[in-house]
Short mmCIF file of C-alpha atoms in Angstrom, two decimals:
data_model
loop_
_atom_site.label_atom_id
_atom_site.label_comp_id
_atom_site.label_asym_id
_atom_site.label_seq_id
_atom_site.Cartn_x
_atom_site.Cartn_y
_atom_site.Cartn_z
CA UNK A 1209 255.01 -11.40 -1.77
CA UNK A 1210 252.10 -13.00 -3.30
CA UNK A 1211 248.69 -12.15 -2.37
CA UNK A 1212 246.07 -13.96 -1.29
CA UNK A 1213 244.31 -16.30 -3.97
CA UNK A 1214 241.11 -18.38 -4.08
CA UNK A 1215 239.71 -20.66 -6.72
CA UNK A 1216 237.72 -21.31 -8.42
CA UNK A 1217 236.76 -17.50 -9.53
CA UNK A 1218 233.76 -18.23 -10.65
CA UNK A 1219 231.12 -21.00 -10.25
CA UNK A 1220 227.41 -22.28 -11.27
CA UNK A 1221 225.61 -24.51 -9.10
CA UNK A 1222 222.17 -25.81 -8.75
CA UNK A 1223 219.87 -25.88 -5.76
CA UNK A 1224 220.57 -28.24 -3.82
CA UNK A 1225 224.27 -29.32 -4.67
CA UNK A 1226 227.27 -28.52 -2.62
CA UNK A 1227 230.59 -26.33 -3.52
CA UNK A 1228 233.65 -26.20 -1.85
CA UNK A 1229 236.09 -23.06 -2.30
CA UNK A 1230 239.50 -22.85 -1.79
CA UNK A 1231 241.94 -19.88 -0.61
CA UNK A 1232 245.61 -19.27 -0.18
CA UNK A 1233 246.75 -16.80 2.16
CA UNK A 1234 249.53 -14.62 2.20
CA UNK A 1235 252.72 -16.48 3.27
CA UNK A 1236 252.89 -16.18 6.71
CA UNK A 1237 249.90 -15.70 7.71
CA UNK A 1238 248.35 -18.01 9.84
CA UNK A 1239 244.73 -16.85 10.40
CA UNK A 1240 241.95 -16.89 7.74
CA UNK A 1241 238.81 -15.51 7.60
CA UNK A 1242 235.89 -15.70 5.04
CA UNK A 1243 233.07 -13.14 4.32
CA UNK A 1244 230.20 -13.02 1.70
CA UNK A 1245 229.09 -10.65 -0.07
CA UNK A 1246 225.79 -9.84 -1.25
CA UNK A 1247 223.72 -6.87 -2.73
CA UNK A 1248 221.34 -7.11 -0.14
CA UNK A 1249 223.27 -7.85 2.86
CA UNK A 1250 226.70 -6.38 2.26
CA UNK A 1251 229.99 -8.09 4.10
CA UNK A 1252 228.98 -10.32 6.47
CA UNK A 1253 231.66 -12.45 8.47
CA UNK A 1254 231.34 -16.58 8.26
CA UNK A 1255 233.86 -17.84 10.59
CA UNK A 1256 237.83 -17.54 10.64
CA UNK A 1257 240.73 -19.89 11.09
CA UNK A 1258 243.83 -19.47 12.88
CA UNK A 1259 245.98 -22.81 13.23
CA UNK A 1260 243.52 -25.36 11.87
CA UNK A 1261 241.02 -24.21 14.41
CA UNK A 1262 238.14 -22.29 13.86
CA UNK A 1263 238.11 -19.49 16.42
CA UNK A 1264 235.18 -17.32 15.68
CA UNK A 1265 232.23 -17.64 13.75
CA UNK A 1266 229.14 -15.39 12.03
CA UNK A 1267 225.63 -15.79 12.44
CA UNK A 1268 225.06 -18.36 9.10
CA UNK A 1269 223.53 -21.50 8.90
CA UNK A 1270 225.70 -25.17 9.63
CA UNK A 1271 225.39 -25.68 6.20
CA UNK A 1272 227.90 -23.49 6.25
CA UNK A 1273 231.53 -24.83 7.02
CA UNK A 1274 235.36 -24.81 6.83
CA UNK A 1275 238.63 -26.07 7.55
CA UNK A 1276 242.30 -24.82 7.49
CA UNK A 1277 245.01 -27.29 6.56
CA UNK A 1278 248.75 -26.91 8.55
CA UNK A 1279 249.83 -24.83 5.27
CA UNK A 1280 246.80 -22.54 6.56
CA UNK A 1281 245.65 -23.04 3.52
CA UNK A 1282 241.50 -23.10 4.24
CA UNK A 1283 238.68 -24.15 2.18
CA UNK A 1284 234.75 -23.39 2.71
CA UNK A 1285 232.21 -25.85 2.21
CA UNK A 1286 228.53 -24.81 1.34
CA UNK A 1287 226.01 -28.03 1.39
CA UNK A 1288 222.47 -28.09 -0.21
CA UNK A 1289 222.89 -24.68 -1.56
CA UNK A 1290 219.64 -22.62 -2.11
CA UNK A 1291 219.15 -19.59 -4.38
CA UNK A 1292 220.06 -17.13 -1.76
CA UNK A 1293 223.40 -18.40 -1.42
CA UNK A 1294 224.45 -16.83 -4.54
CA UNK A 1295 227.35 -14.44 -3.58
CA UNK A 1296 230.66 -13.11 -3.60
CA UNK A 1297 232.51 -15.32 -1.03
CA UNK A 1298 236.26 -13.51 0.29
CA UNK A 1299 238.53 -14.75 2.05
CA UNK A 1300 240.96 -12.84 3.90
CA UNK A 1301 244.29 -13.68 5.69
CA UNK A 1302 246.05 -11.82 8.05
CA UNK A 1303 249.42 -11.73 10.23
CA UNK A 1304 248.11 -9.29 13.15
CA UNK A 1305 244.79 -6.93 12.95
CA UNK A 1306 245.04 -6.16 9.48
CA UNK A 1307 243.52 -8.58 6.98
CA UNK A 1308 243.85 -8.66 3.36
CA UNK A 1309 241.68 -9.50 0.97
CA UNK A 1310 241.46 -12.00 -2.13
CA UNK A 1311 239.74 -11.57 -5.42
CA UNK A 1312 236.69 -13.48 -4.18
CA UNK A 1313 234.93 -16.33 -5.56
CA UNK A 1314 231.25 -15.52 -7.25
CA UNK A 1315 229.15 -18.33 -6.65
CA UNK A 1316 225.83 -17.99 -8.64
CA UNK A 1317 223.41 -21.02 -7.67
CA UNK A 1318 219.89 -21.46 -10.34
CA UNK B 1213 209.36 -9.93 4.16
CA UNK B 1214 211.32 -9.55 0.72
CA UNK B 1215 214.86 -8.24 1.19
CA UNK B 1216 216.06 -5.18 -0.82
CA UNK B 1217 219.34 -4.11 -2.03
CA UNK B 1218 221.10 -1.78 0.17
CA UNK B 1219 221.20 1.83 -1.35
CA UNK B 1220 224.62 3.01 -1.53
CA UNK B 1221 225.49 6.53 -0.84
CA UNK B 1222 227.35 8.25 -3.75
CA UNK B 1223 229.84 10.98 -3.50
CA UNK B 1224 230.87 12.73 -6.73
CA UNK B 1225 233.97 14.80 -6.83
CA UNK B 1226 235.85 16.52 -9.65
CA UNK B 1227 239.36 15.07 -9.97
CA UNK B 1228 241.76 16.97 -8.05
CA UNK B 1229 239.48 17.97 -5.15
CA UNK B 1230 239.79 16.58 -1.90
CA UNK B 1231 237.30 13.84 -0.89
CA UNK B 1232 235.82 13.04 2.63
CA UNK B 1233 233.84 9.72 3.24
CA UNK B 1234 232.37 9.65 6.00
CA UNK B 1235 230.83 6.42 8.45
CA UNK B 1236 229.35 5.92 12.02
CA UNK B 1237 229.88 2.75 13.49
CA UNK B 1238 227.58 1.21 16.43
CA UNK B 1239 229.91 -0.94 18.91
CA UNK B 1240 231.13 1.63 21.36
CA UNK B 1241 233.55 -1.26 22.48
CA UNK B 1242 235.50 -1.70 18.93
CA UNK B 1243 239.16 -0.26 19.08
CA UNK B 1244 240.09 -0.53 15.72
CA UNK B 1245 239.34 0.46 12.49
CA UNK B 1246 240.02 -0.10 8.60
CA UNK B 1247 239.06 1.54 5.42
CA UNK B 1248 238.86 -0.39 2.65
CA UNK B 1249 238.83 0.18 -1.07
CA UNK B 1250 236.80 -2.29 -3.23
CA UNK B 1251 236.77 -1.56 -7.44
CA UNK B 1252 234.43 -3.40 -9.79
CA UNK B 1253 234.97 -7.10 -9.55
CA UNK B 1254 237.30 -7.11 -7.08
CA UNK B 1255 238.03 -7.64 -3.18
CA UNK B 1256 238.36 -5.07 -0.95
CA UNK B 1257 241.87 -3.75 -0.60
CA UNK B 1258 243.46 -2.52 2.66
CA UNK B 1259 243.99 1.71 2.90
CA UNK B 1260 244.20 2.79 6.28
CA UNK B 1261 243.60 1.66 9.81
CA UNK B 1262 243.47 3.35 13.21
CA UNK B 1263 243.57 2.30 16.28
CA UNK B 1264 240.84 4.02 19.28
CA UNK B 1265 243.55 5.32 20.75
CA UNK B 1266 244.28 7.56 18.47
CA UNK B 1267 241.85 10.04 16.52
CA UNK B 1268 243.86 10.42 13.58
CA UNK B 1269 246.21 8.83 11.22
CA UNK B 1270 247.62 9.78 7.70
CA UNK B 1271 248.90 7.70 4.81
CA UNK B 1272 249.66 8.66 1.27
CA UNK B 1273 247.16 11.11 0.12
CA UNK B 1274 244.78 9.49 3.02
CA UNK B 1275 243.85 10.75 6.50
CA UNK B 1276 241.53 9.07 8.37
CA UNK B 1277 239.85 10.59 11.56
CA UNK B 1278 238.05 9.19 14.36
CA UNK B 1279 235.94 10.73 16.25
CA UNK B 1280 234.87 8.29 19.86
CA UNK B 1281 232.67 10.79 21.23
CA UNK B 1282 230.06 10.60 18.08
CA UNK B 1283 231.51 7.04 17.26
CA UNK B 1284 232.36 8.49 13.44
CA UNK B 1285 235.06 7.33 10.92
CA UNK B 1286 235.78 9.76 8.24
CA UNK B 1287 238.27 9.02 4.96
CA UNK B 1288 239.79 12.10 3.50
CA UNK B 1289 241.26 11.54 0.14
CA UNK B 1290 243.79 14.51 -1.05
CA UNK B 1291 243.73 15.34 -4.81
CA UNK B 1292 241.27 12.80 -6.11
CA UNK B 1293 242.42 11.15 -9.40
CA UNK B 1294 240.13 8.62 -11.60
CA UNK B 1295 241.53 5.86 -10.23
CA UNK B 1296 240.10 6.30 -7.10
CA UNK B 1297 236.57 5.81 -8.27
CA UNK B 1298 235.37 2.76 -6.59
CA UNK B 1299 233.27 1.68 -3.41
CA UNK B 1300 234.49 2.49 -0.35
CA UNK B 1301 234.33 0.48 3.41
CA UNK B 1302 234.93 1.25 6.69
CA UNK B 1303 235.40 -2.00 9.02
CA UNK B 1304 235.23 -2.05 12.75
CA UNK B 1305 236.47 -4.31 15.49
CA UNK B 1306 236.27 -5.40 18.93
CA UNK B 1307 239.46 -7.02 20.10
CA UNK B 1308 237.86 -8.00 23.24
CA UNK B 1309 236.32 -10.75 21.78
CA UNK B 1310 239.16 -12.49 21.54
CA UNK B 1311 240.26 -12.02 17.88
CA UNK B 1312 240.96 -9.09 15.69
CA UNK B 1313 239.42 -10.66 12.66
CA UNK B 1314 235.47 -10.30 13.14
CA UNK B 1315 235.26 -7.01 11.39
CA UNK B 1316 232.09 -5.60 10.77
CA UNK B 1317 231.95 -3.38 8.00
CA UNK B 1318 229.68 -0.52 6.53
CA UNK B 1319 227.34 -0.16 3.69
CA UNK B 1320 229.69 1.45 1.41
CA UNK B 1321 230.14 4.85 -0.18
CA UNK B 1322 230.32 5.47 -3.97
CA UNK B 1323 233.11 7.54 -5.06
CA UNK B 1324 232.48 8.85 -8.54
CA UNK B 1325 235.34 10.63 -9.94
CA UNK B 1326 234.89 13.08 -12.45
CA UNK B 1327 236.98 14.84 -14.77
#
């Protein structure tokens, strides 16, 4: 069974723009969550998915956002990016309790 | 005021000895538990998970042991081989709120292998 992908990999933005990353979950799983990662702050948790509704949610800003599609395929959505943003963004799908992780996406915004 | 990096513990361990990584968590009310294993570049990749009701739990070459009293997580590794250098998580999380995918994880621990 494949594991869970997200896209781009990697990804160069400028203050101010907006990025939108995509990740495919496991098959089967229904729920999605999405972390960042940061030297400074560690994991944190952004918000998860579970049938195209988001059903818990972190302590981040509304410019952070998401959706999940009926595939439960999800995307995040990071508007007016500033230079903190700059991160390794997971996302992580899971069946039950146990969630597994993709490769990440490293945003890096100058 | 200026945020710093966080300092990551480091364990060192010849290969072949056993390794124990150990982590306190702070929400007497989570009832489950994951260690994960995250190498350079990387996400973090499942090992082990335990449930409160139980205060230990083995895998391949992996034990983990919880401890509710303390509210303490420890990873034992059997036989450590180069391959398991990398930084290790532990994750916790309240069911009670409704879904088992808030986890809240750790700083990390270092594991330096060497030969």
């Amino acid at each position: 069974k494949a594991g869970v992908t997200q896209t781009p990999r990697y990804l160069i933005k400028t203050r101010g723009q907006q990025v939108t990353l995509s990740c495919s979950p496991i098959s089967g799983h229904r729920s999605v969550s999405w972390y960042q990662q940061t030297p400074g702050q560690g994991l944190q948790f952004l918000f998860e998915y579970f049938s195209e509704t988001q059903r818990n949610k972190g302590n981040f800003p509304g410019r952070f956002s998401g959706r999940q599609f009926s595939n439960s395929r999800s995307e995040m959505n990071v508007s007016t990016l500033e230079l903190g943003d700059s991160a390794l963004y997971l996302c992580a799908s899971s069946l039950h309790e146990t969630q597994y992780f993709g490769p990440g996406t490293r945003l890096l915004v100058l | 005021g200026e945020s710093v990096g966080l300092h990551l513990p480091t364990l060192s361990v010849q290969e072949g000895d056993n390794s124990i990584i150990n982590c306190a968590y702070s929400n007497s009310a989570s009832d489950y538990f994951i260690w994960y294993k995250q190498e350079s570049g990387k996400g973090p990749q499942f090992i082990i998970d335990i449930r409160s009701n139980m205060d230990k739990r083995q895998g391949q070459r992996v034990t983990v042991l919880l401890n509710k009293t303390v509210k303490h997580l420890s990873l034992q590794i059997a036989a450590t081989q180069p391959g398991d250098s990398a930084v290790y998580f532990c994750a916790e999380n309240d069911s009670n709120t409704g879904t088992a995918s808030k986890l809240t994880f750790g700083t990390g621990t270092r594991l330096q292998v060497t030969l």
